[in-house]
Short mmCIF file of C-alpha atoms and ligand atoms in Angstrom, two decimals:
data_model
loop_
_atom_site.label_atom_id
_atom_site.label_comp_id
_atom_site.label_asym_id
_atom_site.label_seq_id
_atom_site.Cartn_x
_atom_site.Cartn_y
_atom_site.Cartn_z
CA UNK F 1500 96.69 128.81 76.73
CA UNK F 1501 95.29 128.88 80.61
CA UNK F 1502 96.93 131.18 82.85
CA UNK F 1503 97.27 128.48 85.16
CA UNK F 1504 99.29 125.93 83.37
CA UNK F 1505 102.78 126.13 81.11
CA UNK F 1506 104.09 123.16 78.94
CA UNK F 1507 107.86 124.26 79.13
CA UNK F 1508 108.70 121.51 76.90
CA UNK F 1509 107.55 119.10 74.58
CA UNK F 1510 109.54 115.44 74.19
CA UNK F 1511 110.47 114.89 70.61
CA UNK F 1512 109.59 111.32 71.23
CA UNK F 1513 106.07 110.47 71.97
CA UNK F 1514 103.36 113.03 73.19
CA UNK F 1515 105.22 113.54 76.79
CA UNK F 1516 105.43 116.94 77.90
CA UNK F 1517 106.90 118.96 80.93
CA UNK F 1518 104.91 121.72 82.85
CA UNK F 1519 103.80 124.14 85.48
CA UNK F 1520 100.76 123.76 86.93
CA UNK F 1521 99.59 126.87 89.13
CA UNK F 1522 97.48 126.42 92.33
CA UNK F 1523 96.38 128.96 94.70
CA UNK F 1524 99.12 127.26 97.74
CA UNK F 1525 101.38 126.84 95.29
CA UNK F 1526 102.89 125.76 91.52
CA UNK F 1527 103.56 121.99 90.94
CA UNK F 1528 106.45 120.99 88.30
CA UNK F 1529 104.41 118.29 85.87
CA UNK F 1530 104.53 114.91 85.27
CA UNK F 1531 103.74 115.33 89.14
CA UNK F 1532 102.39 111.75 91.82
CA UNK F 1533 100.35 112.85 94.81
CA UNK F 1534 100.24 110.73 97.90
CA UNK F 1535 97.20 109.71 99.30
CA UNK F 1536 95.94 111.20 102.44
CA UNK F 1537 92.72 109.90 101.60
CA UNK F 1538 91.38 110.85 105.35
CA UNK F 1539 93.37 114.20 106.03
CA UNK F 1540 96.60 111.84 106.42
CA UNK F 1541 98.94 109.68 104.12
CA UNK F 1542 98.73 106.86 106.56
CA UNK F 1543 102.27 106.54 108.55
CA UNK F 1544 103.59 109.76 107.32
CA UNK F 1545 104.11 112.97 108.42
CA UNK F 1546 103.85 115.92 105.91
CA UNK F 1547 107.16 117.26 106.34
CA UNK F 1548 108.58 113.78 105.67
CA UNK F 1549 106.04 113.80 102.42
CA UNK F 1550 108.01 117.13 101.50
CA UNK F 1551 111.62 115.26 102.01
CA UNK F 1552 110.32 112.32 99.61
CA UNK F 1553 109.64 115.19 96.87
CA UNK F 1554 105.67 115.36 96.78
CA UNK F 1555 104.87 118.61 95.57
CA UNK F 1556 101.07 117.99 96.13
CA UNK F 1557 98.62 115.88 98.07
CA UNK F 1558 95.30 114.18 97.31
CA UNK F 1559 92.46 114.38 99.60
CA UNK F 1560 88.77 112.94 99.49
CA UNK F 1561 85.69 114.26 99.74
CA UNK F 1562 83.65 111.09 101.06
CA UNK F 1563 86.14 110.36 104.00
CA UNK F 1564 86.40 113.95 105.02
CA UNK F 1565 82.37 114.77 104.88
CA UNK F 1566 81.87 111.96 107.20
CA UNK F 1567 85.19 112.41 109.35
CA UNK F 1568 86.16 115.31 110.93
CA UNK F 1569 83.17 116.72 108.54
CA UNK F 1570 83.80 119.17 106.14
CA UNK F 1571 82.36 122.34 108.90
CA UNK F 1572 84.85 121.45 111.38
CA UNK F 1573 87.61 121.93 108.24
CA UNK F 1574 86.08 124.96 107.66
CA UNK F 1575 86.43 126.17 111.03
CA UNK F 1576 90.03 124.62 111.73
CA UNK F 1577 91.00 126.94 108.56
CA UNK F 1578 90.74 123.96 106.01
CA UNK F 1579 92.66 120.92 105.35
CA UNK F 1580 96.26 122.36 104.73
CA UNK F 1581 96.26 124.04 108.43
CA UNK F 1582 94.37 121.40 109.85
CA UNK F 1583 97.07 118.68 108.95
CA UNK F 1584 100.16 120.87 108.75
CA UNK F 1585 100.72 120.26 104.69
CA UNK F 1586 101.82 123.68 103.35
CA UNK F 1587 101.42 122.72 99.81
CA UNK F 1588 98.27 122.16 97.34
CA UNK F 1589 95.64 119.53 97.86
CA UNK F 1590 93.41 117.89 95.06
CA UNK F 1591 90.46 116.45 96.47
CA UNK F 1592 88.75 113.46 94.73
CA UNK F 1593 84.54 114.11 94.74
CA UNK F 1594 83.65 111.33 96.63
CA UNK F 1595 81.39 108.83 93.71
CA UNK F 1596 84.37 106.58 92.98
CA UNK F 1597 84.31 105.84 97.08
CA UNK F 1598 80.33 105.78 97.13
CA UNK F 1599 79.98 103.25 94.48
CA UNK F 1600 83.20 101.25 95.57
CA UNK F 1601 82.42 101.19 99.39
CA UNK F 1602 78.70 100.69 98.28
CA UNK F 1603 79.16 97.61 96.31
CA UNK F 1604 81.83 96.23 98.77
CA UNK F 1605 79.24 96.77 101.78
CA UNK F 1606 76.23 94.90 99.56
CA UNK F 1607 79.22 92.01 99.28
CA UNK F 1608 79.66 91.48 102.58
CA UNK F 1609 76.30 91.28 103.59
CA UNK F 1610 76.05 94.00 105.78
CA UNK F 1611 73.08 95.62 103.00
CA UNK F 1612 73.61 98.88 100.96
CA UNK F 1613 72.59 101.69 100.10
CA UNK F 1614 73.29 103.71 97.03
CA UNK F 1615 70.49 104.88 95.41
CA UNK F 1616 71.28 107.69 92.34
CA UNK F 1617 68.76 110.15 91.42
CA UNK F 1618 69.05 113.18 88.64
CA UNK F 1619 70.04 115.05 91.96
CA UNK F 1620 72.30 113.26 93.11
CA UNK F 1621 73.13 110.15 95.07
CA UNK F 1622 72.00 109.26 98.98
CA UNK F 1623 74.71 106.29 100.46
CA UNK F 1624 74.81 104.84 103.72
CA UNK F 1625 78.49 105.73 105.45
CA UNK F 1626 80.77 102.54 105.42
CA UNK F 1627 81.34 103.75 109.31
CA UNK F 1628 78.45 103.55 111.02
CA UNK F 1629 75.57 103.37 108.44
CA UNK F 1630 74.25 106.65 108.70
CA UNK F 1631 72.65 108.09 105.49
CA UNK F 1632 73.79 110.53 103.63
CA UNK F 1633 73.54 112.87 100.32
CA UNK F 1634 75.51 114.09 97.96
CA UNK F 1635 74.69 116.23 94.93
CA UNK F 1636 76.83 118.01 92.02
CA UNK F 1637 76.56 121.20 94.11
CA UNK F 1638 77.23 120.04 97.08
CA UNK F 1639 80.47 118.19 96.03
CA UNK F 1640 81.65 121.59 94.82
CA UNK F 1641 80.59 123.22 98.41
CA UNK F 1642 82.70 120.24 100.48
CA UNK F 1643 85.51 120.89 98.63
CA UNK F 1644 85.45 124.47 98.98
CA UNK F 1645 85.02 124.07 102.70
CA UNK F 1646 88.08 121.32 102.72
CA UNK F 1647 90.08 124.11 101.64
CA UNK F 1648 90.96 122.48 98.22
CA UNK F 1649 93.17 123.55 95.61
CA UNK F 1650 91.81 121.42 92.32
CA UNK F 1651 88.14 119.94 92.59
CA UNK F 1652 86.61 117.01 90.84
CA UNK F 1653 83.59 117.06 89.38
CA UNK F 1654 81.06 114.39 90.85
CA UNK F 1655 80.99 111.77 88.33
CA UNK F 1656 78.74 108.26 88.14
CA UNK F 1657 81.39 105.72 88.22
CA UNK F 1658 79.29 102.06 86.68
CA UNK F 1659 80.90 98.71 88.33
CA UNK F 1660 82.64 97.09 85.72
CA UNK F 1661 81.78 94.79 83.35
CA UNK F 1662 77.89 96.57 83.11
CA UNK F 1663 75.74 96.60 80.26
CA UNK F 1664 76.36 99.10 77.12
CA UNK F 1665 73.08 100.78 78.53
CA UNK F 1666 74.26 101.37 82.03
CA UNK F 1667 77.41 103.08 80.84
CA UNK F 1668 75.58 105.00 78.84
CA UNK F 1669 73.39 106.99 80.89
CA UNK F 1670 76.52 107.09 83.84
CA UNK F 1671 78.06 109.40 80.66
CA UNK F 1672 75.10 111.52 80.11
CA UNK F 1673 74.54 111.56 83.91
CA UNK F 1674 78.05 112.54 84.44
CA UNK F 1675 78.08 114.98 81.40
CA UNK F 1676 75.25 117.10 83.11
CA UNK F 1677 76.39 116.91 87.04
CA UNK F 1678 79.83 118.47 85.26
CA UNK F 1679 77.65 120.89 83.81
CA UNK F 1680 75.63 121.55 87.22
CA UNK F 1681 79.20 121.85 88.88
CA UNK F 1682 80.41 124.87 86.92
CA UNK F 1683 77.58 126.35 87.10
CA UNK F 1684 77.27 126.21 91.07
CA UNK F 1685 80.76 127.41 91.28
CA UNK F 1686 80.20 130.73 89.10
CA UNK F 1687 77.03 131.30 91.12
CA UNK F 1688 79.28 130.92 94.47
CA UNK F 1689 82.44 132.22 93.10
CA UNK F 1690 84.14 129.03 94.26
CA UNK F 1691 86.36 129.40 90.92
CA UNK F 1692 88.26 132.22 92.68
CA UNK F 1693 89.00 129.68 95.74
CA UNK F 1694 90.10 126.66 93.03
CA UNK F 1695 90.58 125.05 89.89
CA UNK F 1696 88.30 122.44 89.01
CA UNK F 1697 88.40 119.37 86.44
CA UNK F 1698 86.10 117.31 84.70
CA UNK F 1699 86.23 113.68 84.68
CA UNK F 1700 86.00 111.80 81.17
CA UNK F 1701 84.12 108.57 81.85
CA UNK F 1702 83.24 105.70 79.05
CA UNK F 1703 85.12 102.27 80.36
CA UNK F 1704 87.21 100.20 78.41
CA UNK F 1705 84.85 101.20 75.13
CA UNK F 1706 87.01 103.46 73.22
CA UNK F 1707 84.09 104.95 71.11
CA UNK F 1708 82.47 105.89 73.95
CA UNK F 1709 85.31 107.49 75.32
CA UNK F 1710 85.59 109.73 72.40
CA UNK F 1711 82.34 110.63 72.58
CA UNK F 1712 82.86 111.64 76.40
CA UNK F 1713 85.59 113.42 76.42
CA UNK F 1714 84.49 115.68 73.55
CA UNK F 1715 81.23 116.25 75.72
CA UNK F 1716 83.28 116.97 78.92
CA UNK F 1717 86.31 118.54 77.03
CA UNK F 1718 83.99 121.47 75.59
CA UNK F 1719 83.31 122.60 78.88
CA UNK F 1720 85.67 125.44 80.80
CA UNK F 1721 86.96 122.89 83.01
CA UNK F 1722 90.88 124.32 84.47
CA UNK F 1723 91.83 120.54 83.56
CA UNK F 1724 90.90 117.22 82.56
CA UNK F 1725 90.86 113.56 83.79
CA UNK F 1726 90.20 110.08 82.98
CA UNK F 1727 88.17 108.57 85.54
CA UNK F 1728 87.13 104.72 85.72
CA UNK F 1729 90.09 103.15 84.41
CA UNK F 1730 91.14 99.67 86.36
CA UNK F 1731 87.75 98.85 87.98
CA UNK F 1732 88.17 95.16 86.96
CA UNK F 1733 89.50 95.36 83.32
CA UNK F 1734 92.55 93.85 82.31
CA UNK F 1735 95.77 95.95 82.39
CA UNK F 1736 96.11 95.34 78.36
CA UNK F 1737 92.42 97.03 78.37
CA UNK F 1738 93.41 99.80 80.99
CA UNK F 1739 96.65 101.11 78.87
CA UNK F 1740 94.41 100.81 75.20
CA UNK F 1741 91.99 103.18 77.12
CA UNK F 1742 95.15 105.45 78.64
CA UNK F 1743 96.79 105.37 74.84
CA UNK F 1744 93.59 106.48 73.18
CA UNK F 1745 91.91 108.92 75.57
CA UNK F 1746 95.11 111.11 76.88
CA UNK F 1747 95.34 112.81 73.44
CA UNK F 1748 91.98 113.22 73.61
CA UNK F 1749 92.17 115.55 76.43
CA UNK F 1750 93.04 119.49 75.47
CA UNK F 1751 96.84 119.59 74.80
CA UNK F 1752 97.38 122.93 76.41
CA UNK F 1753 95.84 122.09 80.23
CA UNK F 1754 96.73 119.66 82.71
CA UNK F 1755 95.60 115.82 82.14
CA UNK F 1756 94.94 113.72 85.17
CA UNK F 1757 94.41 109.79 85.11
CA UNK F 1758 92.99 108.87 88.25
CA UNK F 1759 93.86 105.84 90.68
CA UNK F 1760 96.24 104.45 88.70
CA UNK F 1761 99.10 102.31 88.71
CA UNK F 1762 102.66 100.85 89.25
CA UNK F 1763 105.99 102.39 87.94
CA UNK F 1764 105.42 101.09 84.30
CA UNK F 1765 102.40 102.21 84.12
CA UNK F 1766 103.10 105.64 84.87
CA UNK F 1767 105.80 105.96 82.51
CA UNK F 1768 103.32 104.23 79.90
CA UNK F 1769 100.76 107.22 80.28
CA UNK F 1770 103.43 109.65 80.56
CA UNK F 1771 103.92 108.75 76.92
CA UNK F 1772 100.65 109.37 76.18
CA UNK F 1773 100.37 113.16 77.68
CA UNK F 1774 99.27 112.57 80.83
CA UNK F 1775 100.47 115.00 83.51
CA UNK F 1776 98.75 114.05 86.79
CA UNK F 1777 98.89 110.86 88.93
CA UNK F 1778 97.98 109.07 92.48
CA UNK F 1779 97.96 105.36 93.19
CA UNK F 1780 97.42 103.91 96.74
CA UNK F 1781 100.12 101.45 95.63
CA UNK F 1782 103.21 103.22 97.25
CA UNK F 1783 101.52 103.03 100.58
CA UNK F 1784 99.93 99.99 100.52
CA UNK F 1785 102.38 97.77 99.22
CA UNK F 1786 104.70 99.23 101.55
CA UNK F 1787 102.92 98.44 104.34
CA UNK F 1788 102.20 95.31 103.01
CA UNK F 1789 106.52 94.45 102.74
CA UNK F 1790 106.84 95.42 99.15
CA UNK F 1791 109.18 98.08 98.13
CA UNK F 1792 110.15 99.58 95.00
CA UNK F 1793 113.51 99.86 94.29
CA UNK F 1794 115.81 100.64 91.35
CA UNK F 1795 117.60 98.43 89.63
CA UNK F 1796 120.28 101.10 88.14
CA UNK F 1797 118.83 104.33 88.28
CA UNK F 1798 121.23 105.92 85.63
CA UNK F 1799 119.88 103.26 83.03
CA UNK F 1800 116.26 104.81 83.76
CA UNK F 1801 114.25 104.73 81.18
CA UNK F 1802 115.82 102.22 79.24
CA UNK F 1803 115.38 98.47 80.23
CA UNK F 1804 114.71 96.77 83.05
CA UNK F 1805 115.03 99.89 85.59
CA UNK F 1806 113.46 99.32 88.51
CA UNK F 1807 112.42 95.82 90.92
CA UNK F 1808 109.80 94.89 93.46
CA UNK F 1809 111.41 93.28 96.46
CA UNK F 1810 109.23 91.22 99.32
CA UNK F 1811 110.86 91.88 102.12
CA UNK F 1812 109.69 89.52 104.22
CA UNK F 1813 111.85 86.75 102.39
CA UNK F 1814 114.21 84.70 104.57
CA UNK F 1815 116.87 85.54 102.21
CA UNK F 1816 116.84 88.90 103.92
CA UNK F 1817 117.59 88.02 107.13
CA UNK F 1818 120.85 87.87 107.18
CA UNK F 1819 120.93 91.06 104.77
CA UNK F 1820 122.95 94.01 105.35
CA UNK F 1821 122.43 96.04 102.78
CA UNK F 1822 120.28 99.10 102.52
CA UNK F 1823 116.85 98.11 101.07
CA UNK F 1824 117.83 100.49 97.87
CA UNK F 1825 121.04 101.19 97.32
CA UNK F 1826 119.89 104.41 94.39
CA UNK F 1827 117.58 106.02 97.59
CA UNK F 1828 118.81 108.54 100.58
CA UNK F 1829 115.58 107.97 102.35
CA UNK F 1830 115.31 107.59 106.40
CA UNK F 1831 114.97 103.89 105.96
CA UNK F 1832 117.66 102.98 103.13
CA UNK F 1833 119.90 105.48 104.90
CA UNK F 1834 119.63 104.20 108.25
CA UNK F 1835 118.61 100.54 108.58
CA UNK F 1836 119.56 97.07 106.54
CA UNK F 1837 117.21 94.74 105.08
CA UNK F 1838 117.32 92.56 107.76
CA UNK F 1839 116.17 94.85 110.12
CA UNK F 1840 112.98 96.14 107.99
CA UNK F 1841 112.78 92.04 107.32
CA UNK F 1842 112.48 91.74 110.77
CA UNK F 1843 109.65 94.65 111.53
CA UNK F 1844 107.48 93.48 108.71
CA UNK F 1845 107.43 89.80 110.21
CA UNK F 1846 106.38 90.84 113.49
CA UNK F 1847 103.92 93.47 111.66
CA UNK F 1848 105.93 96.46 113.60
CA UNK F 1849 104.25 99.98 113.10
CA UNK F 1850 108.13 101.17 112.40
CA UNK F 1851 108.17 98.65 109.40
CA UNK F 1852 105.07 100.38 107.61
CA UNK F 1853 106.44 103.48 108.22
CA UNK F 1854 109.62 103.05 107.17
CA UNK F 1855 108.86 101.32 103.81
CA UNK F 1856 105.92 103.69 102.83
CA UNK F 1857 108.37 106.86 103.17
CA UNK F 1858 110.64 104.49 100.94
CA UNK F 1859 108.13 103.85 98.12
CA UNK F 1860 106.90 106.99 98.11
CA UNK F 1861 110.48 108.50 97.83
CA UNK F 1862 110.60 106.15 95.24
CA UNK F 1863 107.44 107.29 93.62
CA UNK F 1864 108.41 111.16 93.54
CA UNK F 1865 112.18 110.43 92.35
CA UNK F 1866 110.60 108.26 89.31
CA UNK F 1867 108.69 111.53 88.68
CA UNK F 1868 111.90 114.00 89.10
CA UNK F 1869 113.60 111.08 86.65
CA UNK F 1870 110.74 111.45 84.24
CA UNK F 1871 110.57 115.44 84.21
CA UNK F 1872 114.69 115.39 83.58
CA UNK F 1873 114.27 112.42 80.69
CA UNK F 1874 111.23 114.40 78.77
CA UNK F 1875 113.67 117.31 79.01
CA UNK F 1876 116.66 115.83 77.13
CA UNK F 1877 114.36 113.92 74.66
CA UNK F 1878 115.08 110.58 75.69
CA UNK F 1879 113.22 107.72 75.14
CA UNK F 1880 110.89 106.10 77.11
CA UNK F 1881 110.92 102.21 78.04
CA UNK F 1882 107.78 100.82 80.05
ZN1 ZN C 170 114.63 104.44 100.40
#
């Protein structure tokens, strides 16, 4: 077993498991969520409020931060942590998902685009002001060091879905070798002192060929393991198939990531399968958006119907009183009614986003804590 990661128990029911992941700022308590602070902030909170809600860790990405502040100017601030005031571990995403996302979203909107993959790597025009830029295997590993990061991803090829059997193919093999290029940049640079690094498993919705990746990626020293390009356009019956099938696949004794993914059930679905590792830009978005997570009797978790989405803009909140959950101790079920959050998110108040992001995210990272206890008393999971 890794020095770096403990399983400190195993559910009788299902391949969940409980851990302790160790990173050089600090050791995170598995099944673990990381907030997004996609640009060096989780947008609308402050990172001593993230430590109130319970995150343990924080996810940052490589793409934003090389093209703002720039990953020299994190150097020289003392990395991302001081830089931002977080005083716990960062993962930082390499950057393709975002190249190949942003790129194809630019090409839709007419405004041209640029993504043009070599064997070397991949040269994108920033989504900011349409400068040009490159990326390589090596120098993913070299942003990330400069970030300050904690656990590295690989660069990986993520294909648009659906694409062509071909097309998926050789994003694999591609992907297969950059991993390989990775680790062997960081030995050469000793960047594996500075962090742990994972490699991504890639193969779409095609369960063969996710077998076939993750043995390719899984044979490599990799300090952990994650499934990358899961719900880019496939449907969620498709997405949780792939989840079921590939999270065994991924060593049992280090830490399993599934990237970008997904609401409450979801989570506990993958759970189920051995996953460890999560992040999901749903907390924060929806919240700002006026949807909130809340439970619908937290002691029943995880059997039944547990938990409820509420729109908060809804006239039948107006005249509400009651505290937008009344299972959460956050600052804005604590302090303020539905009503009042009703009436922020109609007139799109700053206050309002702020408030019901630090909700769903407390949300988020007490699901976790609720997960962690129910894997340690055996019970069964409900998704
Ligand atoms: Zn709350």
């Amino acid at each position: 077993m890794p020095s770096h990661f403990s399983i400190t128990h195993r559910s009788g029911i299902g391949k969940a498991r409980t851990g302790v992941l160790k990173t050089p700022h600090g050791e995170i308590r598995t099944p673990a969520f990381m907030p997004i602070a996609t640009v060096g902030a989780v947008r609308h909170v402050a990172p001593h409020e993230l430590r109130s809600a319970g995150a343990q860790i924080i996810l940052g990405n490589t793409y934003h931060l090389m093209l703002r502040p720039g990953t020299e100017l994190l150097a020289q601030r003392g990395g991302l942590r001081k830089f931002m005031g977080w005083d716990g571990p960062i993962l930082t995403d390499s950057g393709g998902f975002q190249i190949f996302s942003l790129g194809a979203k630019l090409a839709r909107s007419g405004h041209g685009s640029l993504v043009d993959i070599d064997e070397e790597g991949v040269t994108f025009r920033s989504h900011i002001d349409g400068s040009l830029h490159r990326l390589t295997p090596e120098t993913a590993v070299d942003h990330q060091v400069r970030i300050g990061s904690d656990i590295a991803m690989v660069l990986d090829v993520c294909p648009p879905q659906p694409c062509t059997d071909r097309s998926l193919d050789a994003a694999m093999e591609r992907t297969t070798r950059w991993a390989e290029r990775s680790l062997m940049h960081a030995e050469a640079t000793m960047s594996r002192d500075k962090m742990l690094m994972f490699g991504i498993v890639q193969g779409g919705s095609d369960l063969e060929r996710r077998s076939a990746h993750a043995s390719a990626i899984c044979a490599l020293p990799f300090d952990g393991f994650a499934i990358g390009g899961v719900a880019v356009g496939e449907d969620r019956e498709a997405v949780r198939k792939t989840i079921a099938h590939t999270g065994p696949l991924l060593p049992e004794d280090h830490p399993r990531y599934l990237m970008g993914l997904g609401t409450p059930g979801d989570i506990v679905h993958a759970v189920q399968h051995g996953i460890d590792l999560f992040d999901c830009v749903l907390p924060t978005r929806a919240g700002r958006h006026g949807t909130a997570y809340v439970w619908r009797d937290i002691e029943a978790f995880p059997q039944g119907l547990w938990y409820d989405t509420v729109a908060i803009a809804r006239a039948e909140f107006q005249h509400d009183d009651a505290p937008l959950d009344s299972f959460c101790s956050c600052m804005a079920c604590e302090k303020f009614s539905r009503a009042y959050l009703r009436h922020l998110t109609v007139i799109d108040e700053a206050l309002g986003k702020r408030l019901m992001s630090i909700h769903n995210l407390t949300f988020y990272l007490r699901l976790m804590d609720r997960i962690r206890g129910s894997i340690a008393r055996d019970e069964f999971f409900s998704s």
